[in-house]
Each structure stands twice: as structure tokens, then as C-alpha cells.
Amino acid sequence: MKLWWINLIDRGMNRINGRWASLFSLVFLAFILWVLPAVSQWGESIGLTQSIDTSFGLSADRLWAIAEGYGQPLRQAYLIQRWTFDLVFPLVYGGFLWVSGLYLVKRLKANDGLKMTLILIPLGVLFDYVENTLVSLVFMFYPQRIIGLAELAVLMIPVKWFFVMSSMLLVSGLAIGSILRPWVKK
């Protein structure tokens, strides 16, 4: 009996074709080219200059210092950004990686072991939401300090990036494998 995860992958592979993969690629590309720069520019224009999402090695004390430095108006703007843009973006990149991954494992006629690695993709999206939620809670409750909340929030940053980057590397590897497959002797 197959694992539920492999059954889910197999059902997804049966529904995915090149058109779906192209559509999700175009949506992702459009988001990267137009939406991401616009949101970044808006954030900078109002003073959201500290990038918490990409701050590796951020400490809980540093997160509190950012929350304090932002003041109430910028903390509010940060929360709006987290729960508008950052609600959609993980779905966009996650959808792109998921559909691309399904399409590529289908093209490669991948074994169940390789199919299992696709679990990295939803885990990346999940931990992105967990990180955004925890940082949002730190900002919402500021100046009240909830024990362990900021520490857990900063711990989620590298965890999220591990899964997101692993997902990107996986899909890139699958794409390279798909391109090279015709030239590799069996």
C-alpha cells in the first residue's frame, strides 16, 4: 500500500501538463517582476527598511529593537504588509514550485523516493506562514513581551529558508535532470 503522500503526488501528476506548468511559471514571473518590486518600494517609502524575512542570525533582542524602532505606525504598516502581500506570495511561489515539481517528476518518470522529496515544497510554505505569524504576534503585542515568542519567531527564519531554498534547489535539479535525460544513456 502506497503512502498517502505518494498517492497525492500521483493524482497531481495525472492532472498536470505543460500548460499548467507554463501558467504557474508566468504568474510567478509576473509576481517577481511587478508585484515584488512594487511592494518593496512601498515598504521603503513608508520606512519599512528592516528586512526581517531575510535577516539570518537575527536575535530575539534585535527583533524587539526593530519593533521598538518602528513605532506604532510602522508596526501597523508591517502587519498590513504581512497579511496582504505575505499571505499571497507563499501561495504564488509555492504553487509555482509545486506544479513545476509535479510536472518534472512526471516527465522524469520518477520513483517514489524522488516523489517523496516534493514534501519540501508545502513545508516551505507552511514555515513561511508560521514565521510571518510569529513575527506579526511579536509586533502586535509589543511592548508586552510574551516568553519565547520572539525566540521562536527568529528560529523560524532559518527553518523557513531551509525548506524554501531546498524546494528551489529540488525543482532546479529536476529541471536540469529533465533537460539532460535524453542525452544520458540508460
PDB file of C-alpha atoms in Angstrom:
ATOM      1  CA  MET A   1       0.000   0.000   0.000  1.00  0.00           C
ATOM      2  CA  LYS A   2       1.388   3.406  -1.009  1.00  0.00           C
ATOM      3  CA  LEU A   3       1.823   6.269   1.413  1.00  0.00           C
ATOM      4  CA  TRP A   4      -0.869   8.950   1.259  1.00  0.00           C
ATOM      5  CA  TRP A   5       1.798  11.436   0.151  1.00  0.00           C
ATOM      6  CA  ILE A   6       2.775   9.344  -2.884  1.00  0.00           C
ATOM      7  CA  ASN A   7      -0.909   8.907  -3.766  1.00  0.00           C
ATOM      8  CA  LEU A   8      -1.338  12.678  -3.608  1.00  0.00           C
ATOM      9  CA  ILE A   9       1.698  13.172  -5.862  1.00  0.00           C
ATOM     10  CA  ASP A  10       0.428  10.554  -8.331  1.00  0.00           C
ATOM     11  CA  ARG A  11      -3.002  12.208  -8.510  1.00  0.00           C
ATOM     12  CA  GLY A  12      -1.371  15.592  -9.022  1.00  0.00           C
ATOM     13  CA  MET A  13       0.904  14.239 -11.739  1.00  0.00           C
ATOM     14  CA  ASN A  14      -2.118  12.883 -13.604  1.00  0.00           C
ATOM     15  CA  ARG A  15      -3.663  16.368 -13.686  1.00  0.00           C
ATOM     16  CA  ILE A  16      -0.546  18.395 -14.515  1.00  0.00           C
ATOM     17  CA  ASN A  17       0.635  19.113 -18.024  1.00  0.00           C
ATOM     18  CA  GLY A  18       2.914  21.615 -19.732  1.00  0.00           C
ATOM     19  CA  ARG A  19       0.165  24.231 -19.953  1.00  0.00           C
ATOM     20  CA  TRP A  20      -0.348  24.243 -16.194  1.00  0.00           C
ATOM     21  CA  ALA A  21       3.386  24.429 -15.600  1.00  0.00           C
ATOM     22  CA  SER A  22       3.671  27.328 -18.072  1.00  0.00           C
ATOM     23  CA  LEU A  23       0.737  29.176 -16.500  1.00  0.00           C
ATOM     24  CA  PHE A  24       2.157  28.907 -12.975  1.00  0.00           C
ATOM     25  CA  SER A  25       5.581  29.938 -14.293  1.00  0.00           C
ATOM     26  CA  LEU A  26       4.107  33.051 -15.906  1.00  0.00           C
ATOM     27  CA  VAL A  27       2.203  34.009 -12.748  1.00  0.00           C
ATOM     28  CA  PHE A  28       5.360  33.553 -10.669  1.00  0.00           C
ATOM     29  CA  LEU A  29       7.445  35.563 -13.130  1.00  0.00           C
ATOM     30  CA  ALA A  30       4.870  38.379 -13.246  1.00  0.00           C
ATOM     31  CA  PHE A  31       4.781  38.460  -9.460  1.00  0.00           C
ATOM     32  CA  ILE A  32       8.586  38.636  -9.253  1.00  0.00           C
ATOM     33  CA  LEU A  33       8.870  41.327 -11.937  1.00  0.00           C
ATOM     34  CA  TRP A  34       5.983  43.629 -10.940  1.00  0.00           C
ATOM     35  CA  VAL A  35       4.387  42.886  -7.590  1.00  0.00           C
ATOM     36  CA  LEU A  36       7.502  42.175  -5.512  1.00  0.00           C
ATOM     37  CA  PRO A  37       9.308  45.399  -6.552  1.00  0.00           C
ATOM     38  CA  ALA A  38       6.137  47.470  -6.014  1.00  0.00           C
ATOM     39  CA  VAL A  39       5.617  46.080  -2.506  1.00  0.00           C
ATOM     40  CA  SER A  40       9.293  46.573  -1.697  1.00  0.00           C
ATOM     41  CA  GLN A  41       9.186  50.162  -2.934  1.00  0.00           C
ATOM     42  CA  TRP A  42       6.019  50.867  -0.935  1.00  0.00           C
ATOM     43  CA  GLY A  43       7.632  49.442   2.208  1.00  0.00           C
ATOM     44  CA  GLU A  44      10.741  51.571   1.745  1.00  0.00           C
ATOM     45  CA  SER A  45       8.677  54.690   1.013  1.00  0.00           C
ATOM     46  CA  ILE A  46       6.938  54.459   4.391  1.00  0.00           C
ATOM     47  CA  GLY A  47      10.060  53.452   6.312  1.00  0.00           C
ATOM     48  CA  LEU A  48       9.953  49.646   6.487  1.00  0.00           C
ATOM     49  CA  THR A  49      13.681  49.325   5.919  1.00  0.00           C
ATOM     50  CA  GLN A  50      14.488  46.350   8.155  1.00  0.00           C
ATOM     51  CA  SER A  51      14.049  43.064   6.294  1.00  0.00           C
ATOM     52  CA  ILE A  52      13.138  40.566   8.974  1.00  0.00           C
ATOM     53  CA  ASP A  53      12.393  37.793   6.446  1.00  0.00           C
ATOM     54  CA  THR A  54      15.987  37.685   5.236  1.00  0.00           C
ATOM     55  CA  SER A  55      17.765  38.510   8.481  1.00  0.00           C
ATOM     56  CA  PHE A  56      19.768  35.383   9.189  1.00  0.00           C
ATOM     57  CA  GLY A  57      21.219  35.311  12.676  1.00  0.00           C
ATOM     58  CA  LEU A  58      18.575  37.736  13.942  1.00  0.00           C
ATOM     59  CA  SER A  59      18.237  37.530  17.698  1.00  0.00           C
ATOM     60  CA  ALA A  60      15.090  37.951  19.749  1.00  0.00           C
ATOM     61  CA  ASP A  61      16.567  41.138  21.237  1.00  0.00           C
ATOM     62  CA  ARG A  62      17.238  42.521  17.751  1.00  0.00           C
ATOM     63  CA  LEU A  63      13.651  41.707  16.711  1.00  0.00           C
ATOM     64  CA  TRP A  64      12.421  43.633  19.759  1.00  0.00           C
ATOM     65  CA  ALA A  65      14.721  46.541  18.847  1.00  0.00           C
ATOM     66  CA  ILE A  66      13.231  46.605  15.327  1.00  0.00           C
ATOM     67  CA  ALA A  67       9.708  46.579  16.770  1.00  0.00           C
ATOM     68  CA  GLU A  68      10.618  49.430  19.092  1.00  0.00           C
ATOM     69  CA  GLY A  69      12.373  51.411  16.350  1.00  0.00           C
ATOM     70  CA  TYR A  70       9.410  51.129  14.015  1.00  0.00           C
ATOM     71  CA  GLY A  71       6.974  52.704  16.456  1.00  0.00           C
ATOM     72  CA  GLN A  72       3.244  52.064  16.357  1.00  0.00           C
ATOM     73  CA  PRO A  73       2.523  53.375  12.805  1.00  0.00           C
ATOM     74  CA  LEU A  74       5.243  51.324  11.140  1.00  0.00           C
ATOM     75  CA  ARG A  75       4.416  48.220  13.172  1.00  0.00           C
ATOM     76  CA  GLN A  76       0.862  48.597  11.885  1.00  0.00           C
ATOM     77  CA  ALA A  77       2.109  49.013   8.292  1.00  0.00           C
ATOM     78  CA  TYR A  78       4.322  45.956   8.734  1.00  0.00           C
ATOM     79  CA  LEU A  79       1.319  43.921   9.865  1.00  0.00           C
ATOM     80  CA  ILE A  80      -0.709  45.091   6.869  1.00  0.00           C
ATOM     81  CA  GLN A  81       2.129  44.072   4.557  1.00  0.00           C
ATOM     82  CA  ARG A  82       2.479  40.657   6.245  1.00  0.00           C
ATOM     83  CA  TRP A  83      -1.221  39.913   5.941  1.00  0.00           C
ATOM     84  CA  THR A  84      -1.697  41.100   2.389  1.00  0.00           C
ATOM     85  CA  PHE A  85       1.431  40.544   0.316  1.00  0.00           C
ATOM     86  CA  ASP A  86       2.944  37.836   2.518  1.00  0.00           C
ATOM     87  CA  LEU A  87      -0.327  35.967   2.545  1.00  0.00           C
ATOM     88  CA  VAL A  88      -0.312  35.738  -1.258  1.00  0.00           C
ATOM     89  CA  PHE A  89       3.396  35.401  -2.075  1.00  0.00           C
ATOM     90  CA  PRO A  90       3.914  31.976  -0.425  1.00  0.00           C
ATOM     91  CA  LEU A  91       0.941  30.694  -2.420  1.00  0.00           C
ATOM     92  CA  VAL A  92       2.460  32.071  -5.635  1.00  0.00           C
ATOM     93  CA  TYR A  93       5.962  30.665  -5.163  1.00  0.00           C
ATOM     94  CA  GLY A  94       4.603  27.506  -3.538  1.00  0.00           C
ATOM     95  CA  GLY A  95       2.173  26.951  -6.420  1.00  0.00           C
ATOM     96  CA  PHE A  96       4.942  27.512  -8.952  1.00  0.00           C
ATOM     97  CA  LEU A  97       7.300  25.092  -7.200  1.00  0.00           C
ATOM     98  CA  TRP A  98       4.546  22.501  -6.598  1.00  0.00           C
ATOM     99  CA  VAL A  99       3.211  22.468 -10.160  1.00  0.00           C
ATOM    100  CA  SER A 100       6.730  22.575 -11.615  1.00  0.00           C
ATOM    101  CA  GLY A 101       7.815  19.765  -9.316  1.00  0.00           C
ATOM    102  CA  LEU A 102       4.825  17.609 -10.247  1.00  0.00           C
ATOM    103  CA  TYR A 103       5.340  18.257 -13.946  1.00  0.00           C
ATOM    104  CA  LEU A 104       9.055  17.450 -13.763  1.00  0.00           C
ATOM    105  CA  VAL A 105       8.710  14.234 -11.727  1.00  0.00           C
ATOM    106  CA  LYS A 106       6.092  13.174 -14.252  1.00  0.00           C
ATOM    107  CA  ARG A 107       8.457  13.898 -17.157  1.00  0.00           C
ATOM    108  CA  LEU A 108      11.291  12.076 -15.415  1.00  0.00           C
ATOM    109  CA  LYS A 109       9.076   9.113 -14.508  1.00  0.00           C
ATOM    110  CA  ALA A 110      10.497   9.498 -11.014  1.00  0.00           C
ATOM    111  CA  ASN A 111      10.474   6.750  -8.436  1.00  0.00           C
ATOM    112  CA  ASP A 112       8.561   7.070  -5.166  1.00  0.00           C
ATOM    113  CA  GLY A 113      11.704   8.126  -3.300  1.00  0.00           C
ATOM    114  CA  LEU A 114      12.186  11.176  -5.507  1.00  0.00           C
ATOM    115  CA  LYS A 115       8.469  11.951  -5.362  1.00  0.00           C
ATOM    116  CA  MET A 116       8.714  11.991  -1.557  1.00  0.00           C
ATOM    117  CA  THR A 117      11.133  14.925  -1.710  1.00  0.00           C
ATOM    118  CA  LEU A 118       8.346  17.148  -3.025  1.00  0.00           C
ATOM    119  CA  ILE A 119       7.157  17.381   0.589  1.00  0.00           C
ATOM    120  CA  LEU A 120       9.802  20.102   0.972  1.00  0.00           C
ATOM    121  CA  ILE A 121       7.595  22.491  -1.026  1.00  0.00           C
ATOM    122  CA  PRO A 122       4.494  22.619   1.222  1.00  0.00           C
ATOM    123  CA  LEU A 123       6.758  22.583   4.275  1.00  0.00           C
ATOM    124  CA  GLY A 124       8.491  25.725   2.970  1.00  0.00           C
ATOM    125  CA  VAL A 125       5.146  27.458   2.525  1.00  0.00           C
ATOM    126  CA  LEU A 126       3.961  26.278   5.947  1.00  0.00           C
ATOM    127  CA  PHE A 127       7.068  27.535   7.754  1.00  0.00           C
ATOM    128  CA  ASP A 128       6.846  30.831   5.857  1.00  0.00           C
ATOM    129  CA  TYR A 129       3.346  31.311   7.281  1.00  0.00           C
ATOM    130  CA  VAL A 130       4.496  30.234  10.748  1.00  0.00           C
ATOM    131  CA  GLU A 131       7.361  32.745  10.655  1.00  0.00           C
ATOM    132  CA  ASN A 132       5.104  35.564   9.414  1.00  0.00           C
ATOM    133  CA  THR A 133       2.534  34.766  12.091  1.00  0.00           C
ATOM    134  CA  LEU A 134       5.052  34.690  14.922  1.00  0.00           C
ATOM    135  CA  VAL A 135       6.744  37.952  13.899  1.00  0.00           C
ATOM    136  CA  SER A 136       3.309  39.527  13.482  1.00  0.00           C
ATOM    137  CA  LEU A 137       2.386  38.455  17.007  1.00  0.00           C
ATOM    138  CA  VAL A 138       5.585  39.996  18.367  1.00  0.00           C
ATOM    139  CA  PHE A 139       4.682  43.273  16.618  1.00  0.00           C
ATOM    140  CA  MET A 140       1.020  43.095  17.686  1.00  0.00           C
ATOM    141  CA  PHE A 141       1.766  42.524  21.352  1.00  0.00           C
ATOM    142  CA  TYR A 142       4.659  44.984  21.548  1.00  0.00           C
ATOM    143  CA  PRO A 143       5.639  46.305  24.144  1.00  0.00           C
ATOM    144  CA  GLN A 144       4.335  43.287  26.033  1.00  0.00           C
ATOM    145  CA  ARG A 145       6.914  40.529  25.822  1.00  0.00           C
ATOM    146  CA  ILE A 146       5.492  37.013  25.667  1.00  0.00           C
ATOM    147  CA  ILE A 147       8.025  34.465  26.853  1.00  0.00           C
ATOM    148  CA  GLY A 148       9.524  32.515  23.971  1.00  0.00           C
ATOM    149  CA  LEU A 149       7.523  34.217  21.203  1.00  0.00           C
ATOM    150  CA  ALA A 150      10.338  36.356  19.763  1.00  0.00           C
ATOM    151  CA  GLU A 151      12.810  33.490  20.176  1.00  0.00           C
ATOM    152  CA  LEU A 152      10.526  31.130  18.264  1.00  0.00           C
ATOM    153  CA  ALA A 153       9.932  33.774  15.596  1.00  0.00           C
ATOM    154  CA  VAL A 154      13.637  34.227  14.873  1.00  0.00           C
ATOM    155  CA  LEU A 155      14.156  30.450  14.942  1.00  0.00           C
ATOM    156  CA  MET A 156      11.572  30.088  12.154  1.00  0.00           C
ATOM    157  CA  ILE A 157      13.519  32.355   9.780  1.00  0.00           C
ATOM    158  CA  PRO A 158      16.320  29.853   9.016  1.00  0.00           C
ATOM    159  CA  VAL A 159      13.881  26.922   9.202  1.00  0.00           C
ATOM    160  CA  LYS A 160      11.666  28.570   6.587  1.00  0.00           C
ATOM    161  CA  TRP A 161      14.629  29.393   4.356  1.00  0.00           C
ATOM    162  CA  PHE A 162      15.990  25.845   4.650  1.00  0.00           C
ATOM    163  CA  PHE A 163      12.754  24.429   3.245  1.00  0.00           C
ATOM    164  CA  VAL A 164      12.179  27.190   0.677  1.00  0.00           C
ATOM    165  CA  MET A 165      15.747  27.023  -0.663  1.00  0.00           C
ATOM    166  CA  SER A 166      15.692  23.206  -0.614  1.00  0.00           C
ATOM    167  CA  SER A 167      12.467  23.326  -2.637  1.00  0.00           C
ATOM    168  CA  MET A 168      14.035  25.682  -5.165  1.00  0.00           C
ATOM    169  CA  LEU A 169      17.137  23.525  -5.456  1.00  0.00           C
ATOM    170  CA  LEU A 170      14.981  20.421  -5.833  1.00  0.00           C
ATOM    171  CA  VAL A 171      12.907  21.888  -8.662  1.00  0.00           C
ATOM    172  CA  SER A 172      16.059  23.262 -10.314  1.00  0.00           C
ATOM    173  CA  GLY A 173      17.661  19.821 -10.093  1.00  0.00           C
ATOM    174  CA  LEU A 174      14.552  18.204 -11.537  1.00  0.00           C
ATOM    175  CA  ALA A 175      14.590  20.726 -14.403  1.00  0.00           C
ATOM    176  CA  ILE A 176      18.253  20.016 -15.131  1.00  0.00           C
ATOM    177  CA  GLY A 177      17.565  16.282 -14.950  1.00  0.00           C
ATOM    178  CA  SER A 178      14.657  16.699 -17.347  1.00  0.00           C
ATOM    179  CA  ILE A 179      16.815  18.623 -19.819  1.00  0.00           C
ATOM    180  CA  LEU A 180      19.746  16.190 -19.605  1.00  0.00           C
ATOM    181  CA  ARG A 181      17.704  12.994 -19.588  1.00  0.00           C
ATOM    182  CA  PRO A 182      17.613  12.499 -23.377  1.00  0.00           C
ATOM    183  CA  TRP A 183      21.425  12.611 -23.504  1.00  0.00           C
ATOM    184  CA  VAL A 184      22.054  10.278 -20.585  1.00  0.00           C
ATOM    185  CA  LYS A 185      22.467   6.640 -21.550  1.00  0.00           C
ATOM    186  CA  LYS A 186      20.355   4.160 -19.681  1.00  0.00           C
TER     187      LYS A 186
END
